[in-house]
């Protein structure tokens, strides 16, 4: 006996006014760094001929996806922290489920594609130009976006079949489909099937590609006789490995580790890690650890 929800109540981080101000400034700074870092990376990759290679083509698309993911989530956090507005309209929640599902899956496949790119570069360097041709790179990126679109559509269909009471509260700062399914008062069989199928067909293969690629990469690096050769080979993968570890580590903690409802306090901060922090860190990791990016930046500054 309840009416269909027209909005959802999103949990905040704290009720303490002083802490809210600190969180607002912290999230605002994080968002600004994310915008500047990812836009800067995209601009640098497009402007510098030194970075016109498959690796940076994928990185440019990853920066775009990070930019979109952060924009879907962080402004809503800022409004909630600053104004104390915790409600989100049902239509807004549907839109967030679709767009977040799209870009989350796209990022998974882009990271898998980048892992495959590094595998070919380290394990089969003589075939790299042939294997990672511009046409194949374009197809891999287009496939990542199409699979992300399929995930977004599937999650939206999953949510549209659910019924929620008007008092529904989500214990996160965004509309997460797994929590929405648990809150629904209707039959969730179809929604669970769609969610588990999407996780199995989209998430697991991308993680396996990353895992298998890096097992082969590490094996090849260890077989290199010179220490200088090992260092050079590992340096080409270090930035991507750092990004993958942060992203998948947070996702595994959030969705794959079983725990009771009373022990889910860390979910909110794990979600902050992969929705807010990781999009900010990615351009910093690649710019601070990558000599080619540093050299491209120096050349661009000299031209100006």
PDB file of C-alpha atoms in Angstrom:
ATOM      1  CA  UNK A   1       0.000   0.000   0.000  1.00  0.00           C
ATOM      2  CA  UNK A   2       2.153   2.843  -1.287  1.00  0.00           C
ATOM      3  CA  UNK A   3       2.234   5.369  -4.112  1.00  0.00           C
ATOM      4  CA  UNK A   4       4.819   5.325  -6.907  1.00  0.00           C
ATOM      5  CA  UNK A   5       7.849   7.450  -6.081  1.00  0.00           C
ATOM      6  CA  UNK A   6       8.237  10.708  -8.017  1.00  0.00           C
ATOM      7  CA  UNK A   7      11.666  11.321  -6.483  1.00  0.00           C
ATOM      8  CA  UNK A   8      14.311   9.534  -4.470  1.00  0.00           C
ATOM      9  CA  UNK A   9      16.046  10.688  -1.313  1.00  0.00           C
ATOM     10  CA  UNK A  10      19.832  10.468  -1.717  1.00  0.00           C
ATOM     11  CA  UNK A  11      21.921  10.050   1.429  1.00  0.00           C
ATOM     12  CA  UNK A  12      24.322  12.866   2.215  1.00  0.00           C
ATOM     13  CA  UNK A  13      27.792  12.600   3.684  1.00  0.00           C
ATOM     14  CA  UNK A  14      27.231  14.428   6.957  1.00  0.00           C
ATOM     15  CA  UNK A  15      24.849  16.803   8.732  1.00  0.00           C
ATOM     16  CA  UNK A  16      27.600  18.835  10.381  1.00  0.00           C
ATOM     17  CA  UNK A  17      27.682  22.352   8.770  1.00  0.00           C
ATOM     18  CA  UNK A  18      31.445  22.814   9.147  1.00  0.00           C
ATOM     19  CA  UNK A  19      32.159  19.415   7.598  1.00  0.00           C
ATOM     20  CA  UNK A  20      29.711  20.165   4.775  1.00  0.00           C
ATOM     21  CA  UNK A  21      31.650  23.314   3.868  1.00  0.00           C
ATOM     22  CA  UNK A  22      34.911  21.362   3.862  1.00  0.00           C
ATOM     23  CA  UNK A  23      33.390  18.630   1.684  1.00  0.00           C
ATOM     24  CA  UNK A  24      31.943  21.188  -0.732  1.00  0.00           C
ATOM     25  CA  UNK A  25      35.321  22.861  -1.211  1.00  0.00           C
ATOM     26  CA  UNK A  26      37.054  19.485  -1.550  1.00  0.00           C
ATOM     27  CA  UNK A  27      34.600  18.196  -4.171  1.00  0.00           C
ATOM     28  CA  UNK A  28      34.650  21.532  -6.012  1.00  0.00           C
ATOM     29  CA  UNK A  29      38.452  21.496  -6.181  1.00  0.00           C
ATOM     30  CA  UNK A  30      38.403  17.858  -7.324  1.00  0.00           C
ATOM     31  CA  UNK A  31      35.876  18.651 -10.072  1.00  0.00           C
ATOM     32  CA  UNK A  32      37.834  21.664 -11.324  1.00  0.00           C
ATOM     33  CA  UNK A  33      41.057  19.624 -11.464  1.00  0.00           C
ATOM     34  CA  UNK A  34      39.143  16.859 -13.280  1.00  0.00           C
ATOM     35  CA  UNK A  35      37.775  19.279 -15.891  1.00  0.00           C
ATOM     36  CA  UNK A  36      41.088  21.043 -16.461  1.00  0.00           C
ATOM     37  CA  UNK A  37      43.155  17.851 -16.415  1.00  0.00           C
ATOM     38  CA  UNK A  38      41.020  15.868 -18.846  1.00  0.00           C
ATOM     39  CA  UNK A  39      40.348  18.784 -21.200  1.00  0.00           C
ATOM     40  CA  UNK A  40      44.071  19.568 -21.114  1.00  0.00           C
ATOM     41  CA  UNK A  41      44.931  15.954 -21.936  1.00  0.00           C
ATOM     42  CA  UNK A  42      42.478  15.862 -24.861  1.00  0.00           C
ATOM     43  CA  UNK A  43      43.786  19.185 -26.209  1.00  0.00           C
ATOM     44  CA  UNK A  44      47.429  18.142 -25.845  1.00  0.00           C
ATOM     45  CA  UNK A  45      46.858  14.819 -27.620  1.00  0.00           C
ATOM     46  CA  UNK A  46      45.094  16.544 -30.518  1.00  0.00           C
ATOM     47  CA  UNK A  47      47.651  19.373 -30.789  1.00  0.00           C
ATOM     48  CA  UNK A  48      50.894  17.405 -30.479  1.00  0.00           C
ATOM     49  CA  UNK A  49      52.090  15.187 -33.387  1.00  0.00           C
ATOM     50  CA  UNK A  50      54.292  13.394 -30.827  1.00  0.00           C
ATOM     51  CA  UNK A  51      51.145  11.908 -29.266  1.00  0.00           C
ATOM     52  CA  UNK A  52      49.437  10.756 -32.478  1.00  0.00           C
ATOM     53  CA  UNK A  53      49.714   7.042 -31.696  1.00  0.00           C
ATOM     54  CA  UNK A  54      47.196   4.312 -30.695  1.00  0.00           C
ATOM     55  CA  UNK A  55      48.081   4.560 -27.002  1.00  0.00           C
ATOM     56  CA  UNK A  56      47.233   8.269 -26.852  1.00  0.00           C
ATOM     57  CA  UNK A  57      44.207   7.860 -29.099  1.00  0.00           C
ATOM     58  CA  UNK A  58      42.779   5.521 -26.462  1.00  0.00           C
ATOM     59  CA  UNK A  59      43.922   7.852 -23.679  1.00  0.00           C
ATOM     60  CA  UNK A  60      42.120  10.794 -25.292  1.00  0.00           C
ATOM     61  CA  UNK A  61      38.888   8.801 -25.345  1.00  0.00           C
ATOM     62  CA  UNK A  62      39.451   7.724 -21.727  1.00  0.00           C
ATOM     63  CA  UNK A  63      39.855  11.397 -20.770  1.00  0.00           C
ATOM     64  CA  UNK A  64      36.545  12.205 -22.509  1.00  0.00           C
ATOM     65  CA  UNK A  65      34.763   9.371 -20.676  1.00  0.00           C
ATOM     66  CA  UNK A  66      36.272  10.487 -17.334  1.00  0.00           C
ATOM     67  CA  UNK A  67      35.065  14.021 -18.044  1.00  0.00           C
ATOM     68  CA  UNK A  68      31.522  12.784 -18.706  1.00  0.00           C
ATOM     69  CA  UNK A  69      31.448  10.439 -15.693  1.00  0.00           C
ATOM     70  CA  UNK A  70      32.557  13.195 -13.335  1.00  0.00           C
ATOM     71  CA  UNK A  71      30.027  15.660 -14.794  1.00  0.00           C
ATOM     72  CA  UNK A  72      27.201  13.165 -14.305  1.00  0.00           C
ATOM     73  CA  UNK A  73      28.016  12.720 -10.597  1.00  0.00           C
ATOM     74  CA  UNK A  74      29.987  15.591  -9.031  1.00  0.00           C
ATOM     75  CA  UNK A  75      27.729  18.632  -9.749  1.00  0.00           C
ATOM     76  CA  UNK A  76      24.861  16.756  -8.088  1.00  0.00           C
ATOM     77  CA  UNK A  77      27.065  16.134  -5.035  1.00  0.00           C
ATOM     78  CA  UNK A  78      27.961  19.840  -4.888  1.00  0.00           C
ATOM     79  CA  UNK A  79      24.293  20.859  -4.991  1.00  0.00           C
ATOM     80  CA  UNK A  80      23.443  18.338  -2.287  1.00  0.00           C
ATOM     81  CA  UNK A  81      26.277  19.405   0.020  1.00  0.00           C
ATOM     82  CA  UNK A  82      25.817  23.163  -0.520  1.00  0.00           C
ATOM     83  CA  UNK A  83      22.016  23.409  -0.477  1.00  0.00           C
ATOM     84  CA  UNK A  84      21.212  20.279   1.496  1.00  0.00           C
ATOM     85  CA  UNK A  85      19.042  19.130  -1.425  1.00  0.00           C
ATOM     86  CA  UNK A  86      18.873  15.365  -1.188  1.00  0.00           C
ATOM     87  CA  UNK A  87      15.914  14.682  -3.461  1.00  0.00           C
ATOM     88  CA  UNK A  88      16.301  13.596  -7.097  1.00  0.00           C
ATOM     89  CA  UNK A  89      13.340  13.349  -9.455  1.00  0.00           C
ATOM     90  CA  UNK A  90      12.462   9.936 -10.862  1.00  0.00           C
ATOM     91  CA  UNK A  91      13.190  11.135 -14.419  1.00  0.00           C
ATOM     92  CA  UNK A  92      16.554  12.531 -13.303  1.00  0.00           C
ATOM     93  CA  UNK A  93      17.397   9.227 -11.661  1.00  0.00           C
ATOM     94  CA  UNK A  94      16.495   7.359 -14.864  1.00  0.00           C
ATOM     95  CA  UNK A  95      18.759   9.676 -16.861  1.00  0.00           C
ATOM     96  CA  UNK A  96      21.608   9.178 -14.390  1.00  0.00           C
ATOM     97  CA  UNK A  97      21.237   5.395 -14.502  1.00  0.00           C
ATOM     98  CA  UNK A  98      21.425   5.468 -18.315  1.00  0.00           C
ATOM     99  CA  UNK A  99      24.370   7.861 -18.685  1.00  0.00           C
ATOM    100  CA  UNK A 100      26.383   6.397 -15.809  1.00  0.00           C
ATOM    101  CA  UNK A 101      25.825   2.854 -17.065  1.00  0.00           C
ATOM    102  CA  UNK A 102      26.921   3.949 -20.535  1.00  0.00           C
ATOM    103  CA  UNK A 103      30.169   5.603 -19.483  1.00  0.00           C
ATOM    104  CA  UNK A 104      31.057   3.071 -16.770  1.00  0.00           C
ATOM    105  CA  UNK A 105      30.930   0.166 -19.232  1.00  0.00           C
ATOM    106  CA  UNK A 106      32.699   2.232 -21.894  1.00  0.00           C
ATOM    107  CA  UNK A 107      35.546   2.940 -19.468  1.00  0.00           C
ATOM    108  CA  UNK A 108      35.844  -0.773 -18.624  1.00  0.00           C
ATOM    109  CA  UNK A 109      36.297  -1.639 -22.299  1.00  0.00           C
ATOM    110  CA  UNK A 110      38.620   1.277 -23.002  1.00  0.00           C
ATOM    111  CA  UNK A 111      40.875   0.131 -20.158  1.00  0.00           C
ATOM    112  CA  UNK A 112      40.772  -3.399 -21.577  1.00  0.00           C
ATOM    113  CA  UNK A 113      41.633  -2.046 -25.030  1.00  0.00           C
ATOM    114  CA  UNK A 114      44.544  -0.073 -23.580  1.00  0.00           C
ATOM    115  CA  UNK A 115      45.776  -3.222 -21.810  1.00  0.00           C
ATOM    116  CA  UNK A 116      45.671  -5.098 -25.131  1.00  0.00           C
ATOM    117  CA  UNK A 117      47.543  -2.221 -26.781  1.00  0.00           C
ATOM    118  CA  UNK A 118      50.308  -2.434 -24.161  1.00  0.00           C
ATOM    119  CA  UNK A 119      50.408  -6.241 -24.564  1.00  0.00           C
ATOM    120  CA  UNK A 120      51.041  -5.925 -28.307  1.00  0.00           C
ATOM    121  CA  UNK A 121      53.619  -3.142 -27.757  1.00  0.00           C
ATOM    122  CA  UNK A 122      55.626  -5.134 -25.178  1.00  0.00           C
ATOM    123  CA  UNK A 123      55.141  -8.734 -26.309  1.00  0.00           C
ATOM    124  CA  UNK A 124      54.969  -8.277 -30.102  1.00  0.00           C
ATOM    125  CA  UNK A 125      56.699  -4.956 -30.886  1.00  0.00           C
ATOM    126  CA  UNK A 126      57.518  -5.885 -34.502  1.00  0.00           C
ATOM    127  CA  UNK A 127      53.825  -6.468 -35.252  1.00  0.00           C
ATOM    128  CA  UNK A 128      52.580  -3.402 -33.371  1.00  0.00           C
ATOM    129  CA  UNK A 129      52.079  -1.102 -36.366  1.00  0.00           C
ATOM    130  CA  UNK A 130      50.266  -3.831 -38.281  1.00  0.00           C
ATOM    131  CA  UNK A 131      48.059  -5.044 -35.423  1.00  0.00           C
ATOM    132  CA  UNK A 132      47.162  -1.617 -33.987  1.00  0.00           C
ATOM    133  CA  UNK A 133      46.315   0.029 -37.298  1.00  0.00           C
ATOM    134  CA  UNK A 134      44.209   3.230 -37.287  1.00  0.00           C
ATOM    135  CA  UNK A 135      41.195   1.321 -38.626  1.00  0.00           C
ATOM    136  CA  UNK A 136      41.409  -1.331 -35.903  1.00  0.00           C
ATOM    137  CA  UNK A 137      41.869   1.318 -33.189  1.00  0.00           C
ATOM    138  CA  UNK A 138      38.767   3.163 -34.439  1.00  0.00           C
ATOM    139  CA  UNK A 139      36.750  -0.063 -34.392  1.00  0.00           C
ATOM    140  CA  UNK A 140      37.909  -0.895 -30.859  1.00  0.00           C
ATOM    141  CA  UNK A 141      36.905   2.539 -29.565  1.00  0.00           C
ATOM    142  CA  UNK A 142      33.575   2.487 -31.423  1.00  0.00           C
ATOM    143  CA  UNK A 143      32.907  -0.991 -30.026  1.00  0.00           C
ATOM    144  CA  UNK A 144      33.605   0.263 -26.497  1.00  0.00           C
ATOM    145  CA  UNK A 145      31.031   3.040 -26.871  1.00  0.00           C
ATOM    146  CA  UNK A 146      28.458   0.696 -28.434  1.00  0.00           C
ATOM    147  CA  UNK A 147      28.838  -1.825 -25.615  1.00  0.00           C
ATOM    148  CA  UNK A 148      28.554   1.028 -23.127  1.00  0.00           C
ATOM    149  CA  UNK A 149      25.364   2.154 -24.878  1.00  0.00           C
ATOM    150  CA  UNK A 150      23.976  -1.381 -24.669  1.00  0.00           C
ATOM    151  CA  UNK A 151      24.718  -1.414 -20.922  1.00  0.00           C
ATOM    152  CA  UNK A 152      23.044   1.973 -20.404  1.00  0.00           C
ATOM    153  CA  UNK A 153      19.930   0.916 -22.326  1.00  0.00           C
ATOM    154  CA  UNK A 154      19.773  -2.399 -20.484  1.00  0.00           C
ATOM    155  CA  UNK A 155      20.016  -0.760 -17.063  1.00  0.00           C
ATOM    156  CA  UNK A 156      17.367   1.833 -18.014  1.00  0.00           C
ATOM    157  CA  UNK A 157      14.984  -0.927 -19.150  1.00  0.00           C
ATOM    158  CA  UNK A 158      15.748  -2.732 -15.907  1.00  0.00           C
ATOM    159  CA  UNK A 159      14.820   0.327 -13.840  1.00  0.00           C
ATOM    160  CA  UNK A 160      11.716   1.212 -15.874  1.00  0.00           C
ATOM    161  CA  UNK A 161      10.117  -2.114 -14.928  1.00  0.00           C
ATOM    162  CA  UNK A 162      10.457  -1.426 -11.185  1.00  0.00           C
ATOM    163  CA  UNK A 163       7.951   0.102  -8.750  1.00  0.00           C
ATOM    164  CA  UNK A 164       9.116   2.203  -5.787  1.00  0.00           C
ATOM    165  CA  UNK A 165       7.324   3.581  -2.767  1.00  0.00           C
ATOM    166  CA  UNK A 166       7.338   7.376  -2.376  1.00  0.00           C
ATOM    167  CA  UNK A 167       9.506   7.065   0.757  1.00  0.00           C
ATOM    168  CA  UNK A 168      12.392   5.310  -1.045  1.00  0.00           C
ATOM    169  CA  UNK A 169      15.864   6.405   0.092  1.00  0.00           C
ATOM    170  CA  UNK A 170      19.135   5.528  -1.627  1.00  0.00           C
ATOM    171  CA  UNK A 171      22.126   5.176   0.711  1.00  0.00           C
ATOM    172  CA  UNK A 172      24.487   6.670  -1.869  1.00  0.00           C
ATOM    173  CA  UNK A 173      24.981  10.055  -3.514  1.00  0.00           C
ATOM    174  CA  UNK A 174      23.820   8.885  -6.960  1.00  0.00           C
ATOM    175  CA  UNK A 175      21.254   6.484  -8.448  1.00  0.00           C
ATOM    176  CA  UNK A 176      22.991   3.107  -8.435  1.00  0.00           C
ATOM    177  CA  UNK A 177      20.992   0.408 -10.221  1.00  0.00           C
ATOM    178  CA  UNK A 178      21.917  -2.366  -7.761  1.00  0.00           C
ATOM    179  CA  UNK A 179      20.593  -0.343  -4.814  1.00  0.00           C
ATOM    180  CA  UNK A 180      17.473   0.643  -6.764  1.00  0.00           C
ATOM    181  CA  UNK A 181      16.677  -3.013  -7.409  1.00  0.00           C
ATOM    182  CA  UNK A 182      16.997  -3.792  -3.693  1.00  0.00           C
ATOM    183  CA  UNK A 183      14.630  -0.899  -2.872  1.00  0.00           C
ATOM    184  CA  UNK A 184      11.896  -1.895  -5.326  1.00  0.00           C
ATOM    185  CA  UNK A 185       8.592  -3.271  -4.044  1.00  0.00           C
ATOM    186  CA  UNK A 186       7.803  -5.044  -7.333  1.00  0.00           C
ATOM    187  CA  UNK A 187       9.090  -8.299  -8.837  1.00  0.00           C
ATOM    188  CA  UNK A 188      12.809  -7.756  -9.463  1.00  0.00           C
ATOM    189  CA  UNK A 189      13.480 -11.006 -11.355  1.00  0.00           C
ATOM    190  CA  UNK A 190      13.839  -9.352 -14.795  1.00  0.00           C
ATOM    191  CA  UNK A 191      15.953  -6.522 -13.377  1.00  0.00           C
ATOM    192  CA  UNK A 192      18.315  -8.933 -11.632  1.00  0.00           C
ATOM    193  CA  UNK A 193      18.644 -11.041 -14.790  1.00  0.00           C
ATOM    194  CA  UNK A 194      19.513  -7.947 -16.857  1.00  0.00           C
ATOM    195  CA  UNK A 195      21.996  -6.707 -14.239  1.00  0.00           C
ATOM    196  CA  UNK A 196      23.729 -10.063 -13.843  1.00  0.00           C
ATOM    197  CA  UNK A 197      23.790 -10.680 -17.590  1.00  0.00           C
ATOM    198  CA  UNK A 198      25.307  -7.256 -18.210  1.00  0.00           C
ATOM    199  CA  UNK A 199      27.913  -7.845 -15.495  1.00  0.00           C
ATOM    200  CA  UNK A 200      28.787 -11.262 -16.912  1.00  0.00           C
ATOM    201  CA  UNK A 201      28.896 -10.277 -20.589  1.00  0.00           C
ATOM    202  CA  UNK A 202      30.421  -6.807 -20.215  1.00  0.00           C
ATOM    203  CA  UNK A 203      32.337  -6.559 -16.940  1.00  0.00           C
ATOM    204  CA  UNK A 204      33.951  -9.980 -16.626  1.00  0.00           C
ATOM    205  CA  UNK A 205      35.454 -10.169 -20.160  1.00  0.00           C
ATOM    206  CA  UNK A 206      37.000  -6.700 -19.853  1.00  0.00           C
ATOM    207  CA  UNK A 207      38.600  -7.620 -16.529  1.00  0.00           C
ATOM    208  CA  UNK A 208      39.893 -10.898 -17.987  1.00  0.00           C
ATOM    209  CA  UNK A 209      41.459  -9.076 -20.954  1.00  0.00           C
ATOM    210  CA  UNK A 210      43.272  -6.762 -18.534  1.00  0.00           C
ATOM    211  CA  UNK A 211      44.393  -9.653 -16.304  1.00  0.00           C
ATOM    212  CA  UNK A 212      45.605 -11.905 -19.150  1.00  0.00           C
ATOM    213  CA  UNK A 213      47.342  -8.984 -20.897  1.00  0.00           C
ATOM    214  CA  UNK A 214      49.311  -8.038 -17.806  1.00  0.00           C
ATOM    215  CA  UNK A 215      50.239 -11.621 -16.971  1.00  0.00           C
ATOM    216  CA  UNK A 216      51.756 -11.873 -20.470  1.00  0.00           C
ATOM    217  CA  UNK A 217      53.381  -8.429 -20.153  1.00  0.00           C
ATOM    218  CA  UNK A 218      54.977  -9.214 -16.780  1.00  0.00           C
ATOM    219  CA  UNK A 219      56.186 -12.567 -18.073  1.00  0.00           C
ATOM    220  CA  UNK A 220      57.796 -10.883 -21.087  1.00  0.00           C
ATOM    221  CA  UNK A 221      59.385  -8.151 -18.958  1.00  0.00           C
ATOM    222  CA  UNK A 222      60.903 -10.715 -16.577  1.00  0.00           C
ATOM    223  CA  UNK A 223      62.454 -12.544 -19.534  1.00  0.00           C
ATOM    224  CA  UNK A 224      64.342  -9.409 -20.635  1.00  0.00           C
ATOM    225  CA  UNK A 225      67.997  -9.804 -19.690  1.00  0.00           C
ATOM    226  CA  UNK A 226      69.054  -6.174 -19.173  1.00  0.00           C
ATOM    227  CA  UNK A 227      67.822  -4.084 -16.246  1.00  0.00           C
ATOM    228  CA  UNK A 228      67.513  -1.056 -18.533  1.00  0.00           C
ATOM    229  CA  UNK A 229      65.288  -3.011 -20.924  1.00  0.00           C
ATOM    230  CA  UNK A 230      63.060  -4.159 -18.066  1.00  0.00           C
ATOM    231  CA  UNK A 231      62.768  -0.585 -16.790  1.00  0.00           C
ATOM    232  CA  UNK A 232      61.870   0.772 -20.232  1.00  0.00           C
ATOM    233  CA  UNK A 233      59.266  -1.943 -20.869  1.00  0.00           C
ATOM    234  CA  UNK A 234      57.653  -1.503 -17.469  1.00  0.00           C
ATOM    235  CA  UNK A 235      57.557   2.303 -17.784  1.00  0.00           C
ATOM    236  CA  UNK A 236      55.288   2.000 -20.838  1.00  0.00           C
ATOM    237  CA  UNK A 237      52.691   0.153 -18.729  1.00  0.00           C
ATOM    238  CA  UNK A 238      53.066   1.701 -15.265  1.00  0.00           C
ATOM    239  CA  UNK A 239      50.580   4.557 -15.765  1.00  0.00           C
ATOM    240  CA  UNK A 240      47.885   2.319 -17.215  1.00  0.00           C
ATOM    241  CA  UNK A 241      48.440  -0.329 -14.526  1.00  0.00           C
ATOM    242  CA  UNK A 242      47.994   2.328 -11.814  1.00  0.00           C
ATOM    243  CA  UNK A 243      44.750   3.520 -13.418  1.00  0.00           C
ATOM    244  CA  UNK A 244      43.401  -0.023 -13.811  1.00  0.00           C
ATOM    245  CA  UNK A 245      44.259  -0.978 -10.217  1.00  0.00           C
ATOM    246  CA  UNK A 246      42.453   2.058  -8.778  1.00  0.00           C
ATOM    247  CA  UNK A 247      39.373   1.709 -10.976  1.00  0.00           C
ATOM    248  CA  UNK A 248      38.815  -2.047 -10.760  1.00  0.00           C
ATOM    249  CA  UNK A 249      39.841  -2.175  -7.098  1.00  0.00           C
ATOM    250  CA  UNK A 250      37.018   0.213  -6.174  1.00  0.00           C
ATOM    251  CA  UNK A 251      34.502  -1.638  -8.391  1.00  0.00           C
ATOM    252  CA  UNK A 252      35.409  -5.025  -6.884  1.00  0.00           C
ATOM    253  CA  UNK A 253      35.038  -3.639  -3.350  1.00  0.00           C
ATOM    254  CA  UNK A 254      31.730  -1.997  -4.272  1.00  0.00           C
ATOM    255  CA  UNK A 255      29.989  -4.803  -6.149  1.00  0.00           C
ATOM    256  CA  UNK A 256      31.766  -8.153  -5.797  1.00  0.00           C
ATOM    257  CA  UNK A 257      32.693  -8.448  -2.109  1.00  0.00           C
ATOM    258  CA  UNK A 258      29.704  -9.903  -0.199  1.00  0.00           C
ATOM    259  CA  UNK A 259      28.823  -8.200   3.084  1.00  0.00           C
ATOM    260  CA  UNK A 260      25.850  -7.456   5.314  1.00  0.00           C
ATOM    261  CA  UNK A 261      23.843  -4.231   5.202  1.00  0.00           C
ATOM    262  CA  UNK A 262      25.382  -3.134   8.482  1.00  0.00           C
ATOM    263  CA  UNK A 263      28.898  -3.333   7.058  1.00  0.00           C
ATOM    264  CA  UNK A 264      28.302  -1.291   3.890  1.00  0.00           C
ATOM    265  CA  UNK A 265      29.534   1.993   5.350  1.00  0.00           C
ATOM    266  CA  UNK A 266      32.559   1.940   3.085  1.00  0.00           C
ATOM    267  CA  UNK A 267      30.428   1.721  -0.075  1.00  0.00           C
ATOM    268  CA  UNK A 268      29.945   5.479  -0.218  1.00  0.00           C
ATOM    269  CA  UNK A 269      33.670   6.186  -0.147  1.00  0.00           C
ATOM    270  CA  UNK A 270      34.456   3.365  -2.577  1.00  0.00           C
ATOM    271  CA  UNK A 271      31.929   4.943  -4.937  1.00  0.00           C
ATOM    272  CA  UNK A 272      33.631   8.332  -4.448  1.00  0.00           C
ATOM    273  CA  UNK A 273      36.906   6.705  -5.473  1.00  0.00           C
ATOM    274  CA  UNK A 274      35.766   5.452  -8.891  1.00  0.00           C
ATOM    275  CA  UNK A 275      33.210   8.197  -9.706  1.00  0.00           C
ATOM    276  CA  UNK A 276      35.043  11.306  -8.446  1.00  0.00           C
ATOM    277  CA  UNK A 277      38.688  10.621  -7.580  1.00  0.00           C
ATOM    278  CA  UNK A 278      39.723   8.301 -10.431  1.00  0.00           C
ATOM    279  CA  UNK A 279      38.580  10.686 -13.218  1.00  0.00           C
ATOM    280  CA  UNK A 280      40.739  13.359 -11.571  1.00  0.00           C
ATOM    281  CA  UNK A 281      43.782  11.125 -11.068  1.00  0.00           C
ATOM    282  CA  UNK A 282      43.948   9.598 -14.569  1.00  0.00           C
ATOM    283  CA  UNK A 283      45.274  12.678 -16.437  1.00  0.00           C
ATOM    284  CA  UNK A 284      47.638  13.439 -13.538  1.00  0.00           C
ATOM    285  CA  UNK A 285      49.022   9.886 -13.558  1.00  0.00           C
ATOM    286  CA  UNK A 286      49.640   9.940 -17.301  1.00  0.00           C
ATOM    287  CA  UNK A 287      51.101  13.463 -17.341  1.00  0.00           C
ATOM    288  CA  UNK A 288      53.403  13.049 -14.319  1.00  0.00           C
ATOM    289  CA  UNK A 289      54.738   9.572 -15.163  1.00  0.00           C
ATOM    290  CA  UNK A 290      54.899   9.770 -18.943  1.00  0.00           C
ATOM    291  CA  UNK A 291      57.978  11.290 -20.583  1.00  0.00           C
ATOM    292  CA  UNK A 292      56.290  11.640 -23.980  1.00  0.00           C
ATOM    293  CA  UNK A 293      53.462  13.694 -22.476  1.00  0.00           C
ATOM    294  CA  UNK A 294      55.979  15.906 -20.667  1.00  0.00           C
ATOM    295  CA  UNK A 295      57.972  16.397 -23.879  1.00  0.00           C
ATOM    296  CA  UNK A 296      54.819  17.203 -25.867  1.00  0.00           C
ATOM    297  CA  UNK A 297      53.840  19.771 -23.238  1.00  0.00           C
ATOM    298  CA  UNK A 298      57.300  21.377 -23.362  1.00  0.00           C
ATOM    299  CA  UNK A 299      57.208  21.590 -27.171  1.00  0.00           C
ATOM    300  CA  UNK A 300      53.709  23.081 -27.118  1.00  0.00           C
ATOM    301  CA  UNK A 301      54.827  25.739 -24.646  1.00  0.00           C
ATOM    302  CA  UNK A 302      57.830  26.634 -26.843  1.00  0.00           C
ATOM    303  CA  UNK A 303      55.575  27.090 -29.891  1.00  0.00           C
ATOM    304  CA  UNK A 304      53.338  29.442 -27.941  1.00  0.00           C
TER     305      UNK A 304
END
